Amino acid sequence: MGSDRMPDLWEPAGTYLNTASYGLPPKPAWYALQDALDDWRGGRTSWEHWGIPGEEARASFARLVGVPVETVAIGATVSGLVGLVAASVPEGTRVLAPDVEFTSLLFPFLVHQHRGVSVRTVPARDLSGEIGPDVDLVAFSAVQMATGEVADLEAISLAAAEHGVMTVVDATQAVGWLPLDAGRFDVVATHGYKWLMSPRGTAYMAIRPERMDMVVPQAAGWYAGEDPLATFFGRPLRLAESARRLDTSPAWYMWVAAAQSLATVEQIGVDTIHDHDIALANRFRAGFGLEPGNSAIVMSDAPGASEKLASAGIQAAVRGGRLRTSWHVYNTAEHVERTLDVLGA
Ligand SMILES: Cc1ncc(COP(=O)(O)O)c(C=O)c1O
């Protein structure tokens, strides 16, 4: 598929350049959600089948990041899933993280200061070089939401392996456009509502099997059982062997849409989406005289951007006084040209 010929599966009302904030659902996700909501409103069905899409989405996510489905837990937020890991690390764990890191990855560790868990932050680009004998765990985003900076995944995973350091990755701004091999890291948590174009409340955590036993399923309920439909009542504790033991019960309707969104990503292919997104991002960068980059998120200095874009009905974000545009599967070369025109770039 050519870079500007993605399937006609989206219906943005205008020029939408803000996927780093939230992604737009493909039509199959939108319609499946409406059907489920309609069934809910009318009380037309039982509920059990609303659990199936969560399992389909879990399997899609596992394929997208190249790990066995048994190693993927589902939950509602990145912070909730990472919180399980942070609550389970030993007292005195020394964490290394980027300094502008999103708080959903940092706060879960910072709240364990009373247990001697410490968090040292350094500029994102210095991360791999700072991994050494004084670090127990490195926590970082694969792609930074504030800047679009893509982490040097290769260098970080090599340095971490060399020093026996646990790796916890937030891939929320990556999975869906950046090919990522989650098997190289201990934990990869991802929210689906951005580049995976799902509703909020659909998050995933891939965990290396060797790390599974150390993480206490602090939020376990009926859905953490091997067969949730057989884990409704009474003792004894009977948790799933797989990462499902870390699940929280799914927000049914949201997962109905998520399963379709992830299926769409799989159908198109992450490599194809990557090339499409990067081609548009780089075309936009060129309009600002910037060198080609490796991210689907572009930061640029565009004075008065908020007002100009708002009056043209273009959705983007301003972060730290700079314009942040995000380029995804539903964007086209026309969007690039129109936005550059509006900005006078
Ligand atoms: C990198 C990153 N991680 C996580 C989230 C969302 O976190 P949570 O799922 O805890 O709400 C965001 C939202 O902006 C994000 O950009």
mmCIF file of C-alpha atoms in Angstrom, residues 63-330:
data_model
loop_
_atom_site.group_PDB
_atom_site.id
_atom_site.type_symbol
_atom_site.label_atom_id
_atom_site.label_comp_id
_atom_site.label_asym_id
_atom_site.label_seq_id
_atom_site.Cartn_x
_atom_site.Cartn_y
_atom_site.Cartn_z
ATOM 1 C CA ARG A 63 1.112 -10.453 18.226
ATOM 2 C CA LEU A 64 1.779 -6.758 17.637
ATOM 3 C CA VAL A 65 4.636 -6.703 20.150
ATOM 4 C CA GLY A 66 5.844 -10.257 19.458
ATOM 5 C CA VAL A 67 5.228 -12.037 22.780
ATOM 6 C CA PRO A 68 3.108 -15.060 23.828
ATOM 7 C CA VAL A 69 -0.465 -14.153 24.756
ATOM 8 C CA GLU A 70 0.015 -15.812 28.188
ATOM 9 C CA THR A 71 2.444 -13.038 29.095
ATOM 10 C CA VAL A 72 -0.018 -10.173 28.548
ATOM 11 C CA ALA A 73 -2.249 -8.726 31.276
ATOM 12 C CA ILE A 74 -5.076 -6.291 30.604
ATOM 13 C CA GLY A 75 -6.233 -3.406 32.754
ATOM 14 C CA ALA A 76 -7.683 0.079 32.607
ATOM 15 C CA THR A 77 -4.629 2.335 32.897
ATOM 16 C CA VAL A 78 -0.861 2.273 32.531
ATOM 17 C CA SER A 79 -0.447 3.653 36.039
ATOM 18 C CA GLY A 80 -2.621 0.874 37.481
ATOM 19 C CA LEU A 81 -0.635 -1.853 35.734
ATOM 20 C CA VAL A 82 2.800 -0.341 36.451
ATOM 21 C CA GLY A 83 1.613 0.213 40.024
ATOM 22 C CA LEU A 84 1.428 -3.573 40.469
ATOM 23 C CA VAL A 85 5.072 -3.869 39.449
ATOM 24 C CA ALA A 86 6.221 -0.894 41.535
ATOM 25 C CA ALA A 87 4.441 -2.229 44.628
ATOM 26 C CA SER A 88 6.304 -5.518 44.220
ATOM 27 C CA VAL A 89 9.892 -4.358 43.766
ATOM 28 C CA PRO A 90 12.144 -4.955 46.782
ATOM 29 C CA GLU A 91 12.720 -2.266 49.409
ATOM 30 C CA GLY A 92 15.500 0.093 48.432
ATOM 31 C CA THR A 93 15.137 -0.489 44.674
ATOM 32 C CA ARG A 94 17.087 2.161 42.750
ATOM 33 C CA VAL A 95 15.132 3.345 39.729
ATOM 34 C CA LEU A 96 16.575 5.315 36.811
ATOM 35 C CA ALA A 97 14.208 7.272 34.530
ATOM 36 C CA PRO A 98 14.150 10.170 32.040
ATOM 37 C CA ASP A 99 13.570 13.589 33.606
ATOM 38 C CA VAL A 100 10.493 14.661 31.612
ATOM 39 C CA GLU A 101 8.980 11.184 31.832
ATOM 40 C CA PHE A 102 5.158 10.960 31.936
ATOM 41 C CA THR A 103 3.992 10.655 35.533
ATOM 42 C CA SER A 104 1.960 7.471 35.010
ATOM 43 C CA LEU A 105 5.313 5.689 34.905
ATOM 44 C CA LEU A 106 7.076 7.744 37.592
ATOM 45 C CA PHE A 107 4.463 8.193 40.319
ATOM 46 C CA PRO A 108 3.910 4.439 40.821
ATOM 47 C CA PHE A 109 7.581 4.190 41.900
ATOM 48 C CA LEU A 110 7.740 7.536 43.710
ATOM 49 C CA VAL A 111 4.900 6.548 46.044
ATOM 50 C CA HIS A 112 7.180 3.798 47.379
ATOM 51 C CA GLN A 113 9.748 6.225 48.747
ATOM 52 C CA HIS A 114 8.722 5.146 52.260
ATOM 53 C CA ARG A 115 10.077 1.690 51.370
ATOM 54 C CA GLY A 116 13.376 3.193 50.317
ATOM 55 C CA VAL A 117 12.569 3.044 46.577
ATOM 56 C CA SER A 118 14.488 5.908 44.973
ATOM 57 C CA VAL A 119 14.075 7.452 41.530
ATOM 58 C CA ARG A 120 16.983 9.229 39.836
ATOM 59 C CA THR A 121 16.166 11.114 36.637
ATOM 60 C CA VAL A 122 18.482 12.051 33.761
ATOM 61 C CA PRO A 123 17.884 13.490 30.268
ATOM 62 C CA ALA A 124 16.216 10.817 28.110
ATOM 63 C CA ARG A 125 19.113 10.713 25.636
ATOM 64 C CA ASP A 126 21.567 9.869 28.461
ATOM 65 C CA LEU A 127 19.576 6.907 29.768
ATOM 66 C CA SER A 128 21.578 3.980 28.399
ATOM 67 C CA GLY A 129 24.904 5.544 29.458
ATOM 68 C CA GLU A 130 23.643 6.017 33.027
ATOM 69 C CA ILE A 131 22.753 2.346 33.498
ATOM 70 C CA GLY A 132 25.363 0.810 35.771
ATOM 71 C CA PRO A 133 25.918 -1.056 39.041
ATOM 72 C CA ASP A 134 24.036 1.620 41.009
ATOM 73 C CA VAL A 135 20.768 0.989 39.108
ATOM 74 C CA ASP A 136 18.271 -1.830 39.798
ATOM 75 C CA LEU A 137 15.476 -0.846 37.437
ATOM 76 C CA VAL A 138 15.165 1.470 34.454
ATOM 77 C CA ALA A 139 11.720 2.895 33.664
ATOM 78 C CA PHE A 140 11.176 4.905 30.492
ATOM 79 C CA SER A 141 8.823 5.651 27.618
ATOM 80 C CA ALA A 142 9.654 4.106 24.248
ATOM 81 C CA VAL A 143 8.515 7.419 22.764
ATOM 82 C CA GLN A 144 8.270 10.527 24.916
ATOM 83 C CA MET A 145 4.834 12.153 24.885
ATOM 84 C CA ALA A 146 6.222 15.659 25.533
ATOM 85 C CA THR A 147 8.821 15.659 22.761
ATOM 86 C CA GLY A 148 8.256 12.655 20.484
ATOM 87 C CA GLU A 149 11.820 11.516 21.204
ATOM 88 C CA VAL A 150 12.251 7.821 20.383
ATOM 89 C CA ALA A 151 14.289 5.968 23.022
ATOM 90 C CA ASP A 152 17.371 4.052 21.927
ATOM 91 C CA LEU A 153 15.688 0.729 22.689
ATOM 92 C CA GLU A 154 18.658 -1.292 21.500
ATOM 93 C CA ALA A 155 21.228 0.542 23.644
ATOM 94 C CA ILE A 156 19.002 0.555 26.733
ATOM 95 C CA SER A 157 18.169 -3.148 26.517
ATOM 96 C CA LEU A 158 21.842 -4.050 25.984
ATOM 97 C CA ALA A 159 23.040 -1.896 28.894
ATOM 98 C CA ALA A 160 20.280 -3.262 31.134
ATOM 99 C CA ALA A 161 21.153 -6.863 30.238
ATOM 100 C CA GLU A 162 24.835 -6.218 30.900
ATOM 101 C CA HIS A 163 24.143 -4.903 34.415
ATOM 102 C CA GLY A 164 21.197 -7.180 35.304
ATOM 103 C CA VAL A 165 18.847 -4.195 35.466
ATOM 104 C CA MET A 166 15.076 -4.694 35.253
ATOM 105 C CA THR A 167 13.427 -2.802 32.373
ATOM 106 C CA VAL A 168 9.957 -1.249 32.590
ATOM 107 C CA VAL A 169 8.803 0.408 29.370
ATOM 108 C CA ASP A 170 5.772 2.620 28.763
ATOM 109 C CA ALA A 171 5.006 2.070 25.087
ATOM 110 C CA THR A 172 1.775 4.108 24.991
ATOM 111 C CA GLN A 173 3.193 6.559 22.451
ATOM 112 C CA ALA A 174 4.771 3.783 20.378
ATOM 113 C CA VAL A 175 2.655 0.649 19.889
ATOM 114 C CA GLY A 176 0.525 1.125 16.794
ATOM 115 C CA TRP A 177 3.170 2.912 14.721
ATOM 116 C CA LEU A 178 6.630 1.915 15.968
ATOM 117 C CA PRO A 179 7.636 -1.733 15.505
ATOM 118 C CA LEU A 180 8.574 -2.927 18.993
ATOM 119 C CA ASP A 181 9.828 -6.259 20.291
ATOM 120 C CA ALA A 182 8.446 -6.401 23.833
ATOM 121 C CA GLY A 183 10.315 -9.647 24.487
ATOM 122 C CA ARG A 184 13.494 -7.628 24.962
ATOM 123 C CA PHE A 185 12.143 -5.979 28.106
ATOM 124 C CA ASP A 186 10.842 -7.205 31.452
ATOM 125 C CA VAL A 187 7.657 -5.153 31.391
ATOM 126 C CA VAL A 188 5.990 -3.236 28.560
ATOM 127 C CA ALA A 189 2.854 -1.318 29.544
ATOM 128 C CA THR A 190 0.725 0.400 26.902
ATOM 129 C CA HIS A 191 -2.529 2.300 26.876
ATOM 130 C CA GLY A 192 -4.542 1.655 23.726
ATOM 131 C CA TYR A 193 -6.350 4.982 23.404
ATOM 132 C CA LYS A 194 -3.706 6.785 21.376
ATOM 133 C CA TRP A 195 -1.877 5.037 18.522
ATOM 134 C CA LEU A 196 -3.982 1.884 18.914
ATOM 135 C CA MET A 197 -7.071 4.071 18.341
ATOM 136 C CA SER A 198 -9.127 2.462 21.092
ATOM 137 C CA PRO A 199 -11.305 3.915 23.825
ATOM 138 C CA ARG A 200 -9.763 4.930 27.121
ATOM 139 C CA GLY A 201 -9.801 2.128 29.684
ATOM 140 C CA THR A 202 -8.025 -0.454 27.493
ATOM 141 C CA ALA A 203 -4.439 -0.978 28.662
ATOM 142 C CA TYR A 204 -2.005 -3.878 28.331
ATOM 143 C CA MET A 205 1.083 -5.088 30.144
ATOM 144 C CA ALA A 206 3.458 -7.639 28.663
ATOM 145 C CA ILE A 207 5.605 -9.201 31.356
ATOM 146 C CA ARG A 208 8.569 -11.523 30.959
ATOM 147 C CA PRO A 209 7.655 -14.981 32.359
ATOM 148 C CA GLU A 210 10.670 -14.950 34.753
ATOM 149 C CA ARG A 211 9.302 -11.763 36.355
ATOM 150 C CA MET A 212 5.744 -13.000 36.740
ATOM 151 C CA ASP A 213 6.216 -14.532 40.185
ATOM 152 C CA MET A 214 7.669 -11.378 41.696
ATOM 153 C CA VAL A 215 4.604 -9.250 40.864
ATOM 154 C CA VAL A 216 1.855 -9.513 43.486
ATOM 155 C CA PRO A 217 -1.616 -9.397 41.881
ATOM 156 C CA GLN A 218 -2.771 -6.735 44.346
ATOM 157 C CA ALA A 219 -5.968 -6.012 42.438
ATOM 158 C CA ALA A 220 -6.988 -9.637 41.792
ATOM 159 C CA GLY A 221 -10.690 -10.361 41.551
ATOM 160 C CA TRP A 222 -12.815 -12.870 39.671
ATOM 161 C CA TYR A 223 -11.183 -11.917 36.375
ATOM 162 C CA ALA A 224 -7.723 -12.932 37.642
ATOM 163 C CA GLY A 225 -8.828 -16.572 37.799
ATOM 164 C CA GLU A 226 -7.832 -19.108 35.135
ATOM 165 C CA ASP A 227 -11.437 -19.284 33.983
ATOM 166 C CA PRO A 228 -13.139 -16.102 35.193
ATOM 167 C CA LEU A 229 -16.571 -17.658 34.697
ATOM 168 C CA ALA A 230 -15.608 -20.293 37.280
ATOM 169 C CA THR A 231 -14.079 -17.896 39.793
ATOM 170 C CA PHE A 232 -17.145 -16.135 41.139
ATOM 171 C CA PHE A 233 -17.372 -17.370 44.711
ATOM 172 C CA GLY A 234 -15.493 -18.424 47.748
ATOM 173 C CA ARG A 235 -12.093 -19.636 48.722
ATOM 174 C CA PRO A 236 -9.492 -20.831 47.965
ATOM 175 C CA LEU A 237 -7.461 -18.233 46.112
ATOM 176 C CA ARG A 238 -7.148 -19.581 42.581
ATOM 177 C CA LEU A 239 -5.203 -17.299 40.297
ATOM 178 C CA ALA A 240 -4.406 -17.911 36.656
ATOM 179 C CA GLU A 241 -0.950 -19.254 35.857
ATOM 180 C CA SER A 242 -0.641 -16.738 33.026
ATOM 181 C CA ALA A 243 -0.355 -12.946 33.194
ATOM 182 C CA ARG A 244 -4.154 -12.897 33.407
ATOM 183 C CA ARG A 245 -3.578 -13.102 37.181
ATOM 184 C CA LEU A 246 -2.694 -9.396 36.935
ATOM 185 C CA ASP A 247 -5.891 -8.491 35.050
ATOM 186 C CA THR A 248 -8.644 -6.328 36.362
ATOM 187 C CA SER A 249 -12.151 -7.044 35.106
ATOM 188 C CA PRO A 250 -12.635 -5.402 31.714
ATOM 189 C CA ALA A 251 -14.778 -2.350 30.947
ATOM 190 C CA TRP A 252 -16.776 -4.463 28.480
ATOM 191 C CA TYR A 253 -17.942 -1.945 25.889
ATOM 192 C CA MET A 254 -14.562 -0.306 25.590
ATOM 193 C CA TRP A 255 -12.968 -3.636 24.769
ATOM 194 C CA VAL A 256 -15.593 -4.325 22.106
ATOM 195 C CA ALA A 257 -14.170 -1.338 20.212
ATOM 196 C CA ALA A 258 -10.543 -2.032 21.144
ATOM 197 C CA ALA A 259 -10.607 -5.521 19.605
ATOM 198 C CA GLN A 260 -11.701 -4.049 16.266
ATOM 199 C CA SER A 261 -9.137 -1.244 16.410
ATOM 200 C CA LEU A 262 -6.268 -3.632 17.047
ATOM 201 C CA ALA A 263 -7.516 -5.979 14.321
ATOM 202 C CA THR A 264 -7.410 -2.998 11.939
ATOM 203 C CA VAL A 265 -3.831 -2.195 12.949
ATOM 204 C CA GLU A 266 -2.877 -5.829 12.373
ATOM 205 C CA GLN A 267 -4.585 -5.895 8.980
ATOM 206 C CA ILE A 268 -2.765 -2.822 7.736
ATOM 207 C CA GLY A 269 0.488 -3.805 9.450
ATOM 208 C CA VAL A 270 2.671 -1.787 11.803
ATOM 209 C CA ASP A 271 5.500 -1.520 9.265
ATOM 210 C CA THR A 272 3.141 0.031 6.718
ATOM 211 C CA ILE A 273 1.706 2.408 9.314
ATOM 212 C CA HIS A 274 5.211 3.310 10.455
ATOM 213 C CA ASP A 275 6.323 4.233 6.941
ATOM 214 C CA HIS A 276 3.141 6.205 6.304
ATOM 215 C CA ASP A 277 3.360 8.137 9.599
ATOM 216 C CA ILE A 278 7.069 8.901 9.276
ATOM 217 C CA ALA A 279 6.691 10.029 5.652
ATOM 218 C CA LEU A 280 4.025 12.559 6.687
ATOM 219 C CA ALA A 281 5.930 13.682 9.788
ATOM 220 C CA ASN A 282 9.047 14.262 7.711
ATOM 221 C CA ARG A 283 7.116 16.110 5.017
ATOM 222 C CA PHE A 284 5.812 18.392 7.764
ATOM 223 C CA ARG A 285 9.312 18.790 9.226
ATOM 224 C CA ALA A 286 10.629 19.794 5.810
ATOM 225 C CA GLY A 287 8.085 22.648 5.762
ATOM 226 C CA PHE A 288 9.833 23.996 8.863
ATOM 227 C CA GLY A 289 13.294 23.426 7.419
ATOM 228 C CA LEU A 290 13.895 20.554 9.871
ATOM 229 C CA GLU A 291 16.017 17.497 9.072
ATOM 230 C CA PRO A 292 14.079 14.226 8.642
ATOM 231 C CA GLY A 293 13.393 12.519 11.971
ATOM 232 C CA ASN A 294 12.398 9.066 13.244
ATOM 233 C CA SER A 295 9.201 9.954 15.107
ATOM 234 C CA ALA A 296 5.509 10.245 14.234
ATOM 235 C CA ILE A 297 5.368 13.140 16.711
ATOM 236 C CA VAL A 298 6.860 16.445 15.548
ATOM 237 C CA MET A 299 7.720 19.401 17.773
ATOM 238 C CA SER A 300 8.070 22.727 15.989
ATOM 239 C CA ASP A 301 8.287 26.396 16.840
ATOM 240 C CA ALA A 302 5.289 28.091 15.304
ATOM 241 C CA PRO A 303 4.354 31.409 16.919
ATOM 242 C CA GLY A 304 0.593 31.866 17.312
ATOM 243 C CA ALA A 305 -0.031 28.235 16.297
ATOM 244 C CA SER A 306 -2.877 27.687 18.790
ATOM 245 C CA GLU A 307 -4.995 30.527 17.378
ATOM 246 C CA LYS A 308 -4.171 29.861 13.722
ATOM 247 C CA LEU A 309 -4.954 26.146 13.967
ATOM 248 C CA ALA A 310 -8.081 26.691 16.057
ATOM 249 C CA SER A 311 -9.514 29.133 13.508
ATOM 250 C CA ALA A 312 -8.811 26.638 10.702
ATOM 251 C CA GLY A 313 -10.370 23.748 12.656
ATOM 252 C CA ILE A 314 -7.085 21.863 12.892
ATOM 253 C CA GLN A 315 -6.567 19.811 16.038
ATOM 254 C CA ALA A 316 -3.029 19.680 17.439
ATOM 255 C CA ALA A 317 -1.424 20.350 20.820
ATOM 256 C CA VAL A 318 0.861 22.966 22.284
ATOM 257 C CA ARG A 319 3.303 21.544 24.847
ATOM 258 C CA GLY A 320 5.826 23.742 26.659
ATOM 259 C CA GLY A 321 5.112 26.594 24.219
ATOM 260 C CA ARG A 322 5.927 24.411 21.193
ATOM 261 C CA LEU A 323 3.539 22.948 18.629
ATOM 262 C CA ARG A 324 3.130 19.170 18.835
ATOM 263 C CA THR A 325 1.658 17.493 15.776
ATOM 264 C CA SER A 326 1.081 13.722 15.602
ATOM 265 C CA TRP A 327 0.875 11.939 12.243
ATOM 266 C CA HIS A 328 -1.061 8.712 11.981
ATOM 267 C CA VAL A 329 -2.801 6.339 9.651
ATOM 268 C CA TYR A 330 -5.797 8.621 8.933
#
